[in-house]
Short mmCIF file of C-alpha atoms and ligand atoms in Angstrom, two decimals:
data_model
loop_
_atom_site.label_atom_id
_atom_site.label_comp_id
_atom_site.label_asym_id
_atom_site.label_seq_id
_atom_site.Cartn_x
_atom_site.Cartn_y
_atom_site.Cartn_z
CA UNK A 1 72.60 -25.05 -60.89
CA UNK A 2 74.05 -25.64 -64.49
CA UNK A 3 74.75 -29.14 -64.97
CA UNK A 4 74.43 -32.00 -67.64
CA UNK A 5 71.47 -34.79 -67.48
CA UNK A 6 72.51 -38.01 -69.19
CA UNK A 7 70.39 -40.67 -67.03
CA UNK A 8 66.79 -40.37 -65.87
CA UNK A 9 64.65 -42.11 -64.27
CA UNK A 10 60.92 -42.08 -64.33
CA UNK A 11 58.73 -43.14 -61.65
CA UNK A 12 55.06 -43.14 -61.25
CA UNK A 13 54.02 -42.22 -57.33
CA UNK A 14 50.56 -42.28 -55.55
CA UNK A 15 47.34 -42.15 -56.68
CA UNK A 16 47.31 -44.01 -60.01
CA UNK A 17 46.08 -42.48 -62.64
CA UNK A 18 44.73 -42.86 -66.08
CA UNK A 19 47.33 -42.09 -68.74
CA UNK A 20 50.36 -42.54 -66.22
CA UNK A 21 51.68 -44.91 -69.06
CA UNK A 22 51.25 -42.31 -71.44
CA UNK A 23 53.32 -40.46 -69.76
CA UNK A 24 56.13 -42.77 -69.14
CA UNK A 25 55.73 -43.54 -72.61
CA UNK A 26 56.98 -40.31 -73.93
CA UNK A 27 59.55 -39.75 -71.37
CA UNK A 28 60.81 -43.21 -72.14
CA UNK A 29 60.43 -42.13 -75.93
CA UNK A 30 61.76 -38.49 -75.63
CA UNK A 31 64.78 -39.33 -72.90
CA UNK A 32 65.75 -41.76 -75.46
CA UNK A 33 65.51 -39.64 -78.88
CA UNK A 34 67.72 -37.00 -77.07
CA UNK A 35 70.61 -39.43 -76.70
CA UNK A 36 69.73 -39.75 -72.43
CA UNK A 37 69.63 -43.35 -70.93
CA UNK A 38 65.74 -43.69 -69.46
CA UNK A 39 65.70 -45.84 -66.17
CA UNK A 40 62.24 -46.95 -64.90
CA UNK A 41 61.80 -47.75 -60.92
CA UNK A 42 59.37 -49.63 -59.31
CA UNK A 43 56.45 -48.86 -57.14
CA UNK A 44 57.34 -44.75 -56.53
CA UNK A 45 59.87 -43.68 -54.31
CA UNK A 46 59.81 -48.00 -52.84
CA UNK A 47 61.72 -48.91 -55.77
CA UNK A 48 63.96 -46.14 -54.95
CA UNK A 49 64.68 -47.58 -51.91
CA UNK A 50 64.94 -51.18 -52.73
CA UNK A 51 67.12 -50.59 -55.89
CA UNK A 52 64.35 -51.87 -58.60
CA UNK A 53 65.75 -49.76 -61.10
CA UNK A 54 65.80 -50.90 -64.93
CA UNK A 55 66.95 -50.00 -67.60
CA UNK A 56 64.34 -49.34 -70.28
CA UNK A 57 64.31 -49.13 -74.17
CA UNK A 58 62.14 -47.54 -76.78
CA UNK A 59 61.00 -50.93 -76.67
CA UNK A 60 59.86 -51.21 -73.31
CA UNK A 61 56.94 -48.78 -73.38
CA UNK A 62 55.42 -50.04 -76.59
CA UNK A 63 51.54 -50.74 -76.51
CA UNK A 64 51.09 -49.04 -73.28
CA UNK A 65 49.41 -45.58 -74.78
CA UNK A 66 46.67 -46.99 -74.03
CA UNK A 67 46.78 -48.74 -70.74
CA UNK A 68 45.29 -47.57 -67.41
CA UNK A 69 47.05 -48.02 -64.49
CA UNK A 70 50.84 -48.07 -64.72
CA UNK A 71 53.48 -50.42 -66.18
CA UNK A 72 55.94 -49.09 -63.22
CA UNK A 73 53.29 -50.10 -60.69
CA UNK A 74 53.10 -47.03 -57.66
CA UNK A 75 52.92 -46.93 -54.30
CA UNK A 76 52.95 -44.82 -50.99
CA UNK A 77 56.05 -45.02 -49.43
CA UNK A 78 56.45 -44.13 -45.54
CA UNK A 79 60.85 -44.70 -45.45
CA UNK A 80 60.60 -42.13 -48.06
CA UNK A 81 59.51 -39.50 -45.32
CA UNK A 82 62.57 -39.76 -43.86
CA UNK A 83 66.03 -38.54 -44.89
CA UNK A 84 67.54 -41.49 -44.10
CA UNK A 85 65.19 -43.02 -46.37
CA UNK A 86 65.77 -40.91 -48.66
CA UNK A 87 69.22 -40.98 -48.86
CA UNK A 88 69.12 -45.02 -49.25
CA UNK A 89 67.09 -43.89 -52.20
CA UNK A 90 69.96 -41.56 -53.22
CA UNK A 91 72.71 -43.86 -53.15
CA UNK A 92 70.78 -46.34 -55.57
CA UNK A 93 70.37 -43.62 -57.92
CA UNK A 94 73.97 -42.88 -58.11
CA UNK A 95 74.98 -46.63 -58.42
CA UNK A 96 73.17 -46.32 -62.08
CA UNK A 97 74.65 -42.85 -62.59
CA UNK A 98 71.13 -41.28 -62.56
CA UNK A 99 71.06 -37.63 -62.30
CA UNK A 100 67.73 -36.40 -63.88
CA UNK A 101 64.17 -37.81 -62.13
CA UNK A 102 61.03 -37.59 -63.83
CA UNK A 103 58.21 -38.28 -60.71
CA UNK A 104 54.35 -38.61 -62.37
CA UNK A 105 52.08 -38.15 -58.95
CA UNK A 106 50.26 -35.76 -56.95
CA UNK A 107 51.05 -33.10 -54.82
CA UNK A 108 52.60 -35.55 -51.97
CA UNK A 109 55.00 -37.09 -54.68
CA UNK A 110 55.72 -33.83 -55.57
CA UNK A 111 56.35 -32.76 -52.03
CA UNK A 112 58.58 -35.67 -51.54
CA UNK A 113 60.35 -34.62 -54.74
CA UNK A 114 60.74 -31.28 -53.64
CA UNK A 115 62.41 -32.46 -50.18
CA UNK A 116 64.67 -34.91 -52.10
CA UNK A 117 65.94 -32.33 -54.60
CA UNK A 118 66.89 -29.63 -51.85
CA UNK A 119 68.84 -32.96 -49.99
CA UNK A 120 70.53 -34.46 -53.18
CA UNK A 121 72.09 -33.25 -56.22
CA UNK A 122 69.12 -34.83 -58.39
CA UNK A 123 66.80 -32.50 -60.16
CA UNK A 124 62.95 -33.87 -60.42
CA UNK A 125 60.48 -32.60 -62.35
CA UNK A 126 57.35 -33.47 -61.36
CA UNK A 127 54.24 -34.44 -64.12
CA UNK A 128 50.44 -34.07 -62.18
CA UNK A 129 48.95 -37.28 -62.35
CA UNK A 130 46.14 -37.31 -60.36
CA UNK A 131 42.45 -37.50 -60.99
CA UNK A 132 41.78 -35.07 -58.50
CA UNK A 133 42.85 -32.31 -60.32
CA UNK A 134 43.82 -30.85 -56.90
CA UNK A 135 47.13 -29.20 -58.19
CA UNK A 136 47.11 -25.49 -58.79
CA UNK A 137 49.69 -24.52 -61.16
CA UNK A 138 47.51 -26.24 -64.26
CA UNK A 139 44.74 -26.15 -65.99
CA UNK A 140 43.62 -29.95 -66.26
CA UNK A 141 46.04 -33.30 -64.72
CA UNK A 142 46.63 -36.39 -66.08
CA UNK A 143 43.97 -38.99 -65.43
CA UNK A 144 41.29 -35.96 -64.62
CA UNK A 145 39.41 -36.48 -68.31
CA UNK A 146 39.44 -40.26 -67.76
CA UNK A 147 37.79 -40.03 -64.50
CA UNK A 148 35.36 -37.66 -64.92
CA UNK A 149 33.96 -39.65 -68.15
CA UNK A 150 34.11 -42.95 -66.87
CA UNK A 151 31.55 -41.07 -63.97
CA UNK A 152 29.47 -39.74 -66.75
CA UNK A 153 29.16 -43.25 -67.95
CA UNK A 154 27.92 -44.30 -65.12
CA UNK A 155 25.82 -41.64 -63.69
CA UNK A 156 24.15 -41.92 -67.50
CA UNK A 157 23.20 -46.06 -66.64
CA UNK A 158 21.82 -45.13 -63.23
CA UNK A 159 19.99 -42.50 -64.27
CA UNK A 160 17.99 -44.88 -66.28
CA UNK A 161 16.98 -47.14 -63.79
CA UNK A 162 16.67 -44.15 -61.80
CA UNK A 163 13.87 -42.63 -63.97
CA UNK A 164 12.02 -45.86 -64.77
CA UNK A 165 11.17 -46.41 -60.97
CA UNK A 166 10.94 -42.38 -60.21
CA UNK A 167 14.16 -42.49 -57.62
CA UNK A 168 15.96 -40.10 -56.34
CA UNK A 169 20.28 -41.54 -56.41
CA UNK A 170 22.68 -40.29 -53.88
CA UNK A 171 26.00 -41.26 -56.07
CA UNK A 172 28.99 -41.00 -54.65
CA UNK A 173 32.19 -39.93 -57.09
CA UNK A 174 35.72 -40.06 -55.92
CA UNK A 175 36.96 -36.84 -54.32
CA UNK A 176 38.03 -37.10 -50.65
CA UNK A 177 40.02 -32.87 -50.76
CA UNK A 178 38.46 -31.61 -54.23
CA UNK A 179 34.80 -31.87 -55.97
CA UNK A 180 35.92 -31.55 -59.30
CA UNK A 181 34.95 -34.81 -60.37
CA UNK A 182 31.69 -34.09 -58.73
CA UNK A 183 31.41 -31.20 -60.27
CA UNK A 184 32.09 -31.47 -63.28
CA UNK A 185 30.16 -35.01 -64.08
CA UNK A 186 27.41 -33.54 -62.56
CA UNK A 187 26.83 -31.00 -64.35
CA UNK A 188 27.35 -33.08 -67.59
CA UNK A 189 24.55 -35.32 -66.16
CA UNK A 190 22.01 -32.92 -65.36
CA UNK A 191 22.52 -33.65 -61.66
CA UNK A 192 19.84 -31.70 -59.09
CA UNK A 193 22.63 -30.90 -57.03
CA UNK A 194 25.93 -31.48 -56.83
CA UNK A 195 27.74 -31.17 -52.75
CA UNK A 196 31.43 -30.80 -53.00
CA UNK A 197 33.83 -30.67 -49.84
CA UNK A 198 35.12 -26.93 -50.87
CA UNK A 199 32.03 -25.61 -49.96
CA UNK A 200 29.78 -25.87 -47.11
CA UNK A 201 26.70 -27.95 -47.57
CA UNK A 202 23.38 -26.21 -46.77
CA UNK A 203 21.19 -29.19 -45.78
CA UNK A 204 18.58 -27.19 -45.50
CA UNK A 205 18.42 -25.81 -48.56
CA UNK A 206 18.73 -29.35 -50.30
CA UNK A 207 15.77 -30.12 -48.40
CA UNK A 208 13.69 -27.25 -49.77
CA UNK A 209 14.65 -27.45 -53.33
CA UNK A 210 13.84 -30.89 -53.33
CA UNK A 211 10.26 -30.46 -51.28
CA UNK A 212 9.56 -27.52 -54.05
CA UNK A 213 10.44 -29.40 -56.79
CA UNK A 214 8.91 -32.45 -55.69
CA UNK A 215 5.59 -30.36 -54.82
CA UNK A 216 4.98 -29.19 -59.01
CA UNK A 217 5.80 -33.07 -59.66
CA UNK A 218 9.13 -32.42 -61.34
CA UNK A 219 11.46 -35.83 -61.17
CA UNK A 220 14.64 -35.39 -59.35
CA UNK A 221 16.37 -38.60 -60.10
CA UNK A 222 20.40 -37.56 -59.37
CA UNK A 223 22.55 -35.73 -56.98
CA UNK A 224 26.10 -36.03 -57.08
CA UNK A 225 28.45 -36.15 -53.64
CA UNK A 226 31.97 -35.92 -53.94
CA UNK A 227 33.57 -38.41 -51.41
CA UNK A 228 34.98 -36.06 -49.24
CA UNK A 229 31.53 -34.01 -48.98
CA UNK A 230 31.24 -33.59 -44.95
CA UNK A 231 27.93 -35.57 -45.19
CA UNK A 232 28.20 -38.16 -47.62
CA UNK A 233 26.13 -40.06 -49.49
CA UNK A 234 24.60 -42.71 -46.66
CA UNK A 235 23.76 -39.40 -44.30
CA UNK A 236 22.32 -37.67 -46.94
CA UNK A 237 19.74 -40.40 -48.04
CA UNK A 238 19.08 -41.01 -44.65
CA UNK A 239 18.17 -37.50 -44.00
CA UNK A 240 16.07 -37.08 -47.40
CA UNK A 241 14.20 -40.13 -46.56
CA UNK A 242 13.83 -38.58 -43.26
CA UNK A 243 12.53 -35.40 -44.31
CA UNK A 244 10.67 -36.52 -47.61
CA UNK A 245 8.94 -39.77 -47.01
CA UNK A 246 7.19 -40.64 -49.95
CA UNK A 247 10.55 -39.89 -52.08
CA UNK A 248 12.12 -43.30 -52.55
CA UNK A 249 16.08 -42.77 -52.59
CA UNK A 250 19.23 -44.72 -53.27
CA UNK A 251 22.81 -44.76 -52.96
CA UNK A 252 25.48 -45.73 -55.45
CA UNK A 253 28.70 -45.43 -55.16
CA UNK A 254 30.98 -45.49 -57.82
CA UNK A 255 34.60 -46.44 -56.08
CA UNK A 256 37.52 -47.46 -57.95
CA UNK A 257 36.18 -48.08 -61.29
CA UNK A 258 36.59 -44.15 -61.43
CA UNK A 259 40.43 -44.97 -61.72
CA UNK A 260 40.66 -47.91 -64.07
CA UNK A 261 40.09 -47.65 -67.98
CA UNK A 262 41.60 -46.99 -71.10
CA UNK A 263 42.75 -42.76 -70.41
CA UNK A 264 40.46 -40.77 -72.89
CA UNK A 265 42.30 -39.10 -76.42
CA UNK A 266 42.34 -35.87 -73.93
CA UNK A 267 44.51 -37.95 -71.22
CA UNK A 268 46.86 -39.32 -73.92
CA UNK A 269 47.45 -35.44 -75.35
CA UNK A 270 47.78 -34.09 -72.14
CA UNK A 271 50.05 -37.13 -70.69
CA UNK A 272 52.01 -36.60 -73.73
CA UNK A 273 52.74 -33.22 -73.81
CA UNK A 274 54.03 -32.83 -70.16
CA UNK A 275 56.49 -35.98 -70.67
CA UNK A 276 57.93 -34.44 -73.58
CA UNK A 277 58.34 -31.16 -71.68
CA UNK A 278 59.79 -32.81 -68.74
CA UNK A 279 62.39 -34.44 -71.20
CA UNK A 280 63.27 -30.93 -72.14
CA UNK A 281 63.37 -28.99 -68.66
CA UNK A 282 65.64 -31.07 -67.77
CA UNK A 283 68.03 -30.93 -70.58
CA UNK A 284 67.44 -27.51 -70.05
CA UNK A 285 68.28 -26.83 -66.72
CA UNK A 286 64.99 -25.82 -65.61
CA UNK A 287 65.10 -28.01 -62.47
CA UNK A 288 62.97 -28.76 -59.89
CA UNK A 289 59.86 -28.12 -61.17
CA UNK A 290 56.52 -29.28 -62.38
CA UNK A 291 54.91 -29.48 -66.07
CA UNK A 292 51.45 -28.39 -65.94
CA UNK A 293 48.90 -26.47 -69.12
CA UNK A 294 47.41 -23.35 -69.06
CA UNK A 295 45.24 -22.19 -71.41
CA UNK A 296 46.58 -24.76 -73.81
CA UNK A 297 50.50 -23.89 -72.85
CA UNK A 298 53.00 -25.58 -71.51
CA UNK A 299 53.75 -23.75 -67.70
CA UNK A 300 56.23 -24.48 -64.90
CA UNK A 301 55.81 -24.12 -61.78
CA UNK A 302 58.54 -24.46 -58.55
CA UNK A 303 57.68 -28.05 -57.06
CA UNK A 304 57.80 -26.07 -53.55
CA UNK A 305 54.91 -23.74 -55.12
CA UNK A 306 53.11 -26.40 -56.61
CA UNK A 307 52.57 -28.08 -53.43
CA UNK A 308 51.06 -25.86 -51.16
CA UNK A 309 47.91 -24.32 -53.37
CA UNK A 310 44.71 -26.05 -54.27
CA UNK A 311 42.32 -24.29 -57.15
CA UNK A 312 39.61 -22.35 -56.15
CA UNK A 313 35.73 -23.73 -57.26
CA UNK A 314 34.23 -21.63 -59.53
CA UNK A 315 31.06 -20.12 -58.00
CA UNK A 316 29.66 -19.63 -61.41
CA UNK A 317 29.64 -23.32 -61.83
CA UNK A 318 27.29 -23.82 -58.44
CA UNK A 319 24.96 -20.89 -59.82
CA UNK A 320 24.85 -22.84 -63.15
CA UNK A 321 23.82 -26.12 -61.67
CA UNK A 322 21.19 -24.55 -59.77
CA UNK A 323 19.46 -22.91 -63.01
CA UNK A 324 20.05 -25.98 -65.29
CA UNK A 325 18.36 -27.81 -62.80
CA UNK A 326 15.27 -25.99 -62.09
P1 ADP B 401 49.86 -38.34 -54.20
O1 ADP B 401 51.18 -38.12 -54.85
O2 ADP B 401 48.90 -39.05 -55.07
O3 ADP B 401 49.34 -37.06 -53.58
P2 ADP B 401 50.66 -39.28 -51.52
O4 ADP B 401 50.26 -38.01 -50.84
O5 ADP B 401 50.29 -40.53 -50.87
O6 ADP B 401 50.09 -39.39 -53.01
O7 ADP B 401 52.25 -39.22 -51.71
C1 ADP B 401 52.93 -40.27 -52.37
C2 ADP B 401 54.27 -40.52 -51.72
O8 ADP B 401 55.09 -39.35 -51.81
C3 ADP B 401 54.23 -40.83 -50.24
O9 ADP B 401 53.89 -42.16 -49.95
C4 ADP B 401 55.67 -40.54 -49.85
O10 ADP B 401 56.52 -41.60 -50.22
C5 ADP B 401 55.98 -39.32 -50.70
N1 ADP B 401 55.75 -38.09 -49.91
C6 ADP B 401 54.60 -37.42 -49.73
N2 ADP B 401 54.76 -36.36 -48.91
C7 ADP B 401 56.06 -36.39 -48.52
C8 ADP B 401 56.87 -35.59 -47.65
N3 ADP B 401 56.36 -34.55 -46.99
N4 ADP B 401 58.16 -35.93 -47.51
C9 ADP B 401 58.70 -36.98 -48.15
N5 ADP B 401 57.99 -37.77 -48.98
C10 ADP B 401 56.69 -37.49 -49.17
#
């Protein structure tokens, strides 16, 4: 496919994300600086569908590097499942003469993408923004940083009411496929033990790390539980309590303020980055795929790759919690 791109649009799909505006921000920025004409839509692939398409200007995006959420608002869209859905979508595009998309999402926005592009003559080039970081193909996603912090924050204040009454917290991070917010805030919080859905959780063993532990008086006051963790964080204290009577426990659960927030400087960088390099795949014909970093480069992947892998956990990580913690 050789073809010129004079009119993008940018959408932001799914999960929201820290530094989502960001990232419009320097497609907006870049599409414009290379002579394109930048259209935002509405809502993901809904404003596709219901023609809220606008044109923006360098202007538009100003004073939004900063901004959580996103200025294009996102969505989950079921008549975009369909291809006559889809091809609604289609036809609005071409009434603005848009042949370039720029989609900012997760994996199902890029697998959406990825059906679109084989149906209609639109390349998309998909940007990861997801907090997850549930996207193989890259090294770190947009929103990830921002996430994971804002967790640290707040694993930090609990821990100090935590210690002052010698409790044991259950806290619950966002995570409902992938424990890498789990994982890492836990382990930048000194967590006792951190149970991710990737990996099996030997309830047991929690039991008798915390019994030994608890027998040479050493304070256990966190352990982190992704959201998706098969027990979850209710179970678990229930069980501990169970098992460990005199070992008062709580549950927190930090929710949605794990999505909100200014994105960190690392969010910005990264968001930046990948919208400039989307800009240029797809003046450059490199269609159809996604932006992602690896080992501090920019890397493409195929949007139909890009959907169906997940990253691996690093078992060094587990073996590292386990000795910090002992
Ligand atoms: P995320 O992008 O954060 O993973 P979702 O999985 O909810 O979020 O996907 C966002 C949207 O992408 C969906 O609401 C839908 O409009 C579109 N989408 C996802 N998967 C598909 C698919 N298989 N076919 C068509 N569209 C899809």
């Amino acid at each position: 496919m050789n073809r010129k791109v004079t009119k993008i649009g940018v959408l932001t799909s799914g999960g929201d994300a820290p530094g989502m505006n960001a990232a419009i921000r320097a497609v907006v920025r870049t599409g414009i600086y290379k002579g394109l004409e930048v259209y935002g839509i509405m809502r993901g692939y809904s404003g596709m569908i219901d023609g809220d398409i606008f044109k923006m200007e360098s202007q538009s995006v100003a004073n939004i590097i900063q901004r959580g959420g996103t200025v294009l608002k996102t969505a989950r869209c079921k008549e975009f499942f369909t291809s006559e859905g889809r091809k609604i979508a289609y036809d609005n595009l071409k009434k603005h003469g848009i042949n370039g998309l720029v989609i900012i999402g997760g994996d199902g926005s890029f697998r959406g993408a990825n059906i679109f592009s084989q149906e209609h003559d639109i390349p998309c080039i998909g940007l990861p923004g997801t907090i997850d970081k549930d996207i193989a193909g890259t090294d770190f996603t947009i929103g990830f940083d921002t996430a994971v912090n804002t967790a640290v924050e707040a694993i930090d204040k609990v821990r100090d009411t935590a210690d002052a009454h010698d409790r044991l917290f259950i806290i619950e991070v966002m995570g409902r496929d992938s424990g890498y917010i789990a994982l890492h805030s836990g382990i930048a919080t000194g967590a006792e033990n951190i149970l991710i859905p990737e990996r099996k959780t030997d309830i047991e063993n929690v039991i008798k790390t915390l019994l030994e532990k608890h027998g040479r008086k050493k304070l256990v006051n966190i352990i982190v539980v992704a959201e998706g963790e098969e027990f979850g964080a209710t179970e678990l204290s229930k069980i501990i309590t169970e098992r460990i009577p005199d070992q008062e426990v709580r549950v927190c659960i930090l929710g949605h303020i794990q999505r909100g927030g200014s994105p960190t400087c690392f969010d910005r960088l990264i968001a930046s980055r990948m919208g400039y390099a989307a800009v240029e795949c797809l003046l450059e014909n490199r269609f159809n795929v996604f932006v992602g970093i690896i080992n501090n480069k920019t890397h493409y992947t195929p949007l139909d790759l890009a959907v169906k892998k997940k990253q691996k956990i690093n078992e060094e990580w587990m073996k590292i919690v386990r000795i910090l913690s002992s």
